[in-house]
Amino acid sequence: RLHVPLWSDILQGFLILALPQIPLSLGNSIYATSQMTHDLFPARRVTPVRIGLTYSLMNMAAPFLSGVPVCHGSGGLAGHYAFGARTGGSVILYGLAFLAVGLCFSGGFAGVVGIFPLPILGVILLFEGLTLMCLMGDTTGSRLDLFVALLTGIIAAGLPNGFLIGLIVGTVVVHASRRYDLGLKGP
């Protein structure tokens, strides 16, 4: 339904949602998506400015429609690509499916989402992650960079407080590789 946010809503959203989200939004939603688009579709001219503009326009309109913040995200692009999407038509079909579910089942959306088999979601996320890792291997400068990135990601995903632990372990590995030969140097 239509909703006009109050100034207190805007201030609270800015402080609680927007400020903490800025680094992730810039890194994943804008720069990584732009780079991935350039890597996968070199003929397309999708710049960070263009992505940032559509991203900001979506988020400026969402509050007036009782919506939540949204982003592009490189993971979504990797998932679509991994399952064969090569044009913008896949996103249109995806959006139309969500629109139909929202219009037809808005009151019971949680029930509709609950029907989706989790093993299928797991397979989708697996292939999305593999696509991202393949692209990451092309962009890292050395085997050490790739190893540290993958190690940090695995730790972050697999351990409680994994992000912090992964950053520490990654930093230790980089410093240890400078002092000792870990067999990770070279292209």
mmCIF file of C-alpha atoms in Angstrom:
data_model
loop_
_atom_site.group_PDB
_atom_site.id
_atom_site.type_symbol
_atom_site.label_atom_id
_atom_site.label_comp_id
_atom_site.label_asym_id
_atom_site.label_seq_id
_atom_site.Cartn_x
_atom_site.Cartn_y
_atom_site.Cartn_z
ATOM 1 C CA ARG A 1 0.000 0.000 0.000
ATOM 2 C CA LEU A 2 1.065 3.583 -0.431
ATOM 3 C CA HIS A 3 2.958 5.046 2.501
ATOM 4 C CA VAL A 4 4.420 8.470 3.188
ATOM 5 C CA PRO A 5 7.423 8.091 5.514
ATOM 6 C CA LEU A 6 7.713 10.444 8.450
ATOM 7 C CA TRP A 7 10.913 12.422 9.028
ATOM 8 C CA SER A 8 11.588 10.226 12.055
ATOM 9 C CA ASP A 9 11.308 7.142 9.790
ATOM 10 C CA ILE A 10 13.766 8.675 7.339
ATOM 11 C CA LEU A 11 16.259 9.564 10.080
ATOM 12 C CA GLN A 12 15.986 6.144 11.716
ATOM 13 C CA GLY A 13 16.349 4.377 8.351
ATOM 14 C CA PHE A 14 19.356 6.487 7.482
ATOM 15 C CA LEU A 15 21.133 5.792 10.762
ATOM 16 C CA ILE A 16 20.213 2.123 11.186
ATOM 17 C CA LEU A 17 19.992 0.895 7.585
ATOM 18 C CA ALA A 18 21.761 3.237 5.182
ATOM 19 C CA LEU A 19 25.003 4.183 6.937
ATOM 20 C CA PRO A 20 26.066 0.637 7.890
ATOM 21 C CA GLN A 21 25.115 -0.598 4.412
ATOM 22 C CA ILE A 22 27.218 1.900 2.427
ATOM 23 C CA PRO A 23 30.470 -0.163 2.227
ATOM 24 C CA LEU A 24 28.640 -3.339 1.197
ATOM 25 C CA SER A 25 26.436 -1.473 -1.252
ATOM 26 C CA LEU A 26 29.384 0.201 -2.937
ATOM 27 C CA GLY A 27 31.491 -2.970 -3.004
ATOM 28 C CA ASN A 28 28.971 -5.658 -3.922
ATOM 29 C CA SER A 29 25.996 -3.872 -5.402
ATOM 30 C CA ILE A 30 27.821 -1.318 -7.520
ATOM 31 C CA TYR A 31 31.523 -1.985 -8.160
ATOM 32 C CA ALA A 32 31.496 -5.817 -8.159
ATOM 33 C CA THR A 33 28.350 -5.907 -10.286
ATOM 34 C CA SER A 34 29.881 -3.458 -12.754
ATOM 35 C CA GLN A 35 33.110 -5.471 -12.949
ATOM 36 C CA MET A 36 31.241 -8.754 -13.325
ATOM 37 C CA THR A 37 29.087 -7.291 -16.087
ATOM 38 C CA HIS A 38 32.247 -6.127 -17.849
ATOM 39 C CA ASP A 39 33.824 -9.600 -17.456
ATOM 40 C CA LEU A 40 30.775 -11.593 -18.571
ATOM 41 C CA PHE A 41 29.377 -9.189 -21.179
ATOM 42 C CA PRO A 42 32.274 -7.063 -22.495
ATOM 43 C CA ALA A 43 30.127 -5.519 -25.250
ATOM 44 C CA ARG A 44 27.727 -4.043 -22.666
ATOM 45 C CA ARG A 45 28.537 -0.618 -21.280
ATOM 46 C CA VAL A 46 27.320 -0.814 -17.687
ATOM 47 C CA THR A 47 29.156 1.707 -15.533
ATOM 48 C CA PRO A 48 29.173 2.053 -11.746
ATOM 49 C CA VAL A 49 27.384 5.393 -12.190
ATOM 50 C CA ARG A 50 24.559 3.769 -14.149
ATOM 51 C CA ILE A 51 24.212 0.940 -11.625
ATOM 52 C CA GLY A 52 24.330 3.409 -8.741
ATOM 53 C CA LEU A 53 21.614 5.514 -10.374
ATOM 54 C CA THR A 54 19.185 2.603 -10.805
ATOM 55 C CA TYR A 55 20.051 1.337 -7.324
ATOM 56 C CA SER A 56 19.315 4.717 -5.746
ATOM 57 C CA LEU A 57 16.108 5.239 -7.753
ATOM 58 C CA MET A 58 14.755 1.859 -6.615
ATOM 59 C CA ASN A 59 15.498 2.702 -3.005
ATOM 60 C CA MET A 60 14.010 6.184 -3.258
ATOM 61 C CA ALA A 61 10.703 4.742 -4.509
ATOM 62 C CA ALA A 62 10.497 1.693 -2.213
ATOM 63 C CA PRO A 63 9.482 3.483 1.031
ATOM 64 C CA PHE A 64 6.465 5.080 -0.681
ATOM 65 C CA LEU A 65 5.234 1.601 -1.665
ATOM 66 C CA SER A 66 5.843 0.086 1.809
ATOM 67 C CA GLY A 67 8.890 -1.616 0.321
ATOM 68 C CA VAL A 68 12.218 -2.589 1.775
ATOM 69 C CA PRO A 69 15.694 -1.574 0.572
ATOM 70 C CA VAL A 70 16.915 -3.531 -2.453
ATOM 71 C CA CYS A 71 20.141 -3.822 -4.422
ATOM 72 C CA HIS A 72 21.549 -5.311 -7.588
ATOM 73 C CA GLY A 73 24.275 -7.539 -6.186
ATOM 74 C CA SER A 74 26.972 -9.446 -8.008
ATOM 75 C CA GLY A 75 25.717 -12.722 -6.532
ATOM 76 C CA GLY A 76 22.375 -12.402 -8.285
ATOM 77 C CA LEU A 77 24.105 -11.689 -11.586
ATOM 78 C CA ALA A 78 26.355 -14.726 -11.059
ATOM 79 C CA GLY A 79 23.337 -16.910 -10.270
ATOM 80 C CA HIS A 80 21.434 -15.826 -13.369
ATOM 81 C CA TYR A 81 24.527 -16.310 -15.522
ATOM 82 C CA ALA A 82 25.292 -19.738 -14.039
ATOM 83 C CA PHE A 83 21.834 -20.950 -15.042
ATOM 84 C CA GLY A 84 22.030 -19.686 -18.605
ATOM 85 C CA ALA A 85 20.750 -16.111 -18.522
ATOM 86 C CA ARG A 86 22.488 -14.017 -21.150
ATOM 87 C CA THR A 87 20.018 -11.148 -21.597
ATOM 88 C CA GLY A 88 17.928 -8.816 -19.471
ATOM 89 C CA GLY A 89 14.878 -10.918 -20.309
ATOM 90 C CA SER A 90 15.694 -13.344 -17.508
ATOM 91 C CA VAL A 91 15.416 -10.568 -14.921
ATOM 92 C CA ILE A 92 12.115 -9.430 -16.425
ATOM 93 C CA LEU A 93 10.693 -12.967 -16.184
ATOM 94 C CA TYR A 94 12.018 -13.281 -12.636
ATOM 95 C CA GLY A 95 10.460 -9.942 -11.688
ATOM 96 C CA LEU A 96 7.129 -10.854 -13.298
ATOM 97 C CA ALA A 97 7.059 -14.095 -11.316
ATOM 98 C CA PHE A 98 7.601 -12.186 -8.056
ATOM 99 C CA LEU A 99 5.001 -9.618 -9.080
ATOM 100 C CA ALA A 100 2.468 -12.389 -9.766
ATOM 101 C CA VAL A 101 3.176 -14.042 -6.408
ATOM 102 C CA GLY A 102 2.881 -10.681 -4.668
ATOM 103 C CA LEU A 103 -0.400 -9.802 -6.360
ATOM 104 C CA CYS A 104 -1.981 -13.231 -6.000
ATOM 105 C CA PHE A 105 -0.628 -14.363 -2.648
ATOM 106 C CA SER A 106 0.399 -11.174 -0.837
ATOM 107 C CA GLY A 107 -1.288 -12.199 2.403
ATOM 108 C CA GLY A 108 0.281 -15.652 2.367
ATOM 109 C CA PHE A 109 3.645 -14.841 0.818
ATOM 110 C CA ALA A 110 5.527 -16.582 3.639
ATOM 111 C CA GLY A 111 3.562 -19.766 2.917
ATOM 112 C CA VAL A 112 4.344 -19.572 -0.796
ATOM 113 C CA VAL A 113 8.054 -19.044 -0.117
ATOM 114 C CA GLY A 114 7.968 -21.943 2.375
ATOM 115 C CA ILE A 115 6.879 -24.301 -0.418
ATOM 116 C CA PHE A 116 10.123 -23.693 -2.319
ATOM 117 C CA PRO A 117 12.366 -26.751 -1.755
ATOM 118 C CA LEU A 118 15.490 -25.817 0.210
ATOM 119 C CA PRO A 119 17.711 -28.389 -1.597
ATOM 120 C CA ILE A 120 17.005 -26.578 -4.880
ATOM 121 C CA LEU A 121 17.921 -23.276 -3.258
ATOM 122 C CA GLY A 122 21.134 -24.916 -2.022
ATOM 123 C CA VAL A 123 22.044 -26.033 -5.555
ATOM 124 C CA ILE A 124 21.318 -22.556 -6.921
ATOM 125 C CA LEU A 125 23.529 -20.959 -4.276
ATOM 126 C CA LEU A 126 26.272 -23.545 -4.875
ATOM 127 C CA PHE A 127 26.455 -22.745 -8.586
ATOM 128 C CA GLU A 128 26.238 -19.022 -7.844
ATOM 129 C CA GLY A 129 29.207 -19.366 -5.484
ATOM 130 C CA LEU A 130 31.185 -21.443 -7.990
ATOM 131 C CA THR A 131 30.593 -18.816 -10.680
ATOM 132 C CA LEU A 132 31.812 -16.089 -8.331
ATOM 133 C CA MET A 133 34.900 -18.139 -7.408
ATOM 134 C CA CYS A 134 35.764 -18.722 -11.081
ATOM 135 C CA LEU A 135 35.530 -15.000 -11.775
ATOM 136 C CA MET A 136 37.533 -14.249 -8.638
ATOM 137 C CA GLY A 137 40.302 -16.545 -9.870
ATOM 138 C CA ASP A 138 40.543 -14.446 -13.023
ATOM 139 C CA THR A 139 40.871 -11.166 -11.114
ATOM 140 C CA THR A 140 43.286 -12.018 -8.315
ATOM 141 C CA GLY A 141 46.899 -11.044 -8.811
ATOM 142 C CA SER A 142 48.535 -14.226 -7.522
ATOM 143 C CA ARG A 143 47.928 -17.660 -6.069
ATOM 144 C CA LEU A 144 48.391 -16.179 -2.608
ATOM 145 C CA ASP A 145 45.626 -13.626 -3.215
ATOM 146 C CA LEU A 146 43.277 -16.341 -4.474
ATOM 147 C CA PHE A 147 44.133 -18.664 -1.577
ATOM 148 C CA VAL A 148 43.597 -15.948 1.050
ATOM 149 C CA ALA A 149 40.308 -14.863 -0.531
ATOM 150 C CA LEU A 150 38.955 -18.417 -0.684
ATOM 151 C CA LEU A 151 40.214 -19.300 2.813
ATOM 152 C CA THR A 152 38.683 -16.156 4.291
ATOM 153 C CA GLY A 153 35.384 -16.844 2.514
ATOM 154 C CA ILE A 154 35.226 -20.456 3.722
ATOM 155 C CA ILE A 155 35.985 -19.427 7.298
ATOM 156 C CA ALA A 156 33.459 -16.577 7.144
ATOM 157 C CA ALA A 157 30.741 -18.910 5.886
ATOM 158 C CA GLY A 158 31.522 -21.851 8.131
ATOM 159 C CA LEU A 159 32.306 -20.551 11.604
ATOM 160 C CA PRO A 160 30.464 -18.510 14.188
ATOM 161 C CA ASN A 161 31.982 -15.012 14.043
ATOM 162 C CA GLY A 162 33.619 -16.312 10.869
ATOM 163 C CA PHE A 163 34.001 -12.924 9.234
ATOM 164 C CA LEU A 164 36.204 -11.653 12.047
ATOM 165 C CA ILE A 165 38.106 -14.945 12.317
ATOM 166 C CA GLY A 166 38.544 -15.062 8.537
ATOM 167 C CA LEU A 167 39.995 -11.552 8.459
ATOM 168 C CA ILE A 168 42.460 -12.451 11.208
ATOM 169 C CA VAL A 169 43.491 -15.769 9.600
ATOM 170 C CA GLY A 170 43.816 -14.127 6.174
ATOM 171 C CA THR A 171 46.018 -11.387 7.602
ATOM 172 C CA VAL A 172 48.186 -13.955 9.399
ATOM 173 C CA VAL A 173 48.592 -16.007 6.203
ATOM 174 C CA VAL A 174 49.642 -12.942 4.198
ATOM 175 C CA HIS A 175 52.201 -11.896 6.795
ATOM 176 C CA ALA A 176 53.468 -15.488 7.195
ATOM 177 C CA SER A 177 53.900 -15.786 3.425
ATOM 178 C CA ARG A 178 56.158 -12.722 3.473
ATOM 179 C CA ARG A 179 58.367 -14.310 6.109
ATOM 180 C CA TYR A 180 58.204 -18.013 5.104
ATOM 181 C CA ASP A 181 57.848 -19.822 1.803
ATOM 182 C CA LEU A 182 54.325 -21.251 1.928
ATOM 183 C CA GLY A 183 54.417 -22.290 -1.729
ATOM 184 C CA LEU A 184 51.793 -19.678 -2.633
ATOM 185 C CA LYS A 185 53.968 -17.099 -4.345
ATOM 186 C CA GLY A 186 53.918 -16.657 -8.072
ATOM 187 C CA PRO A 187 51.268 -15.844 -10.639
#
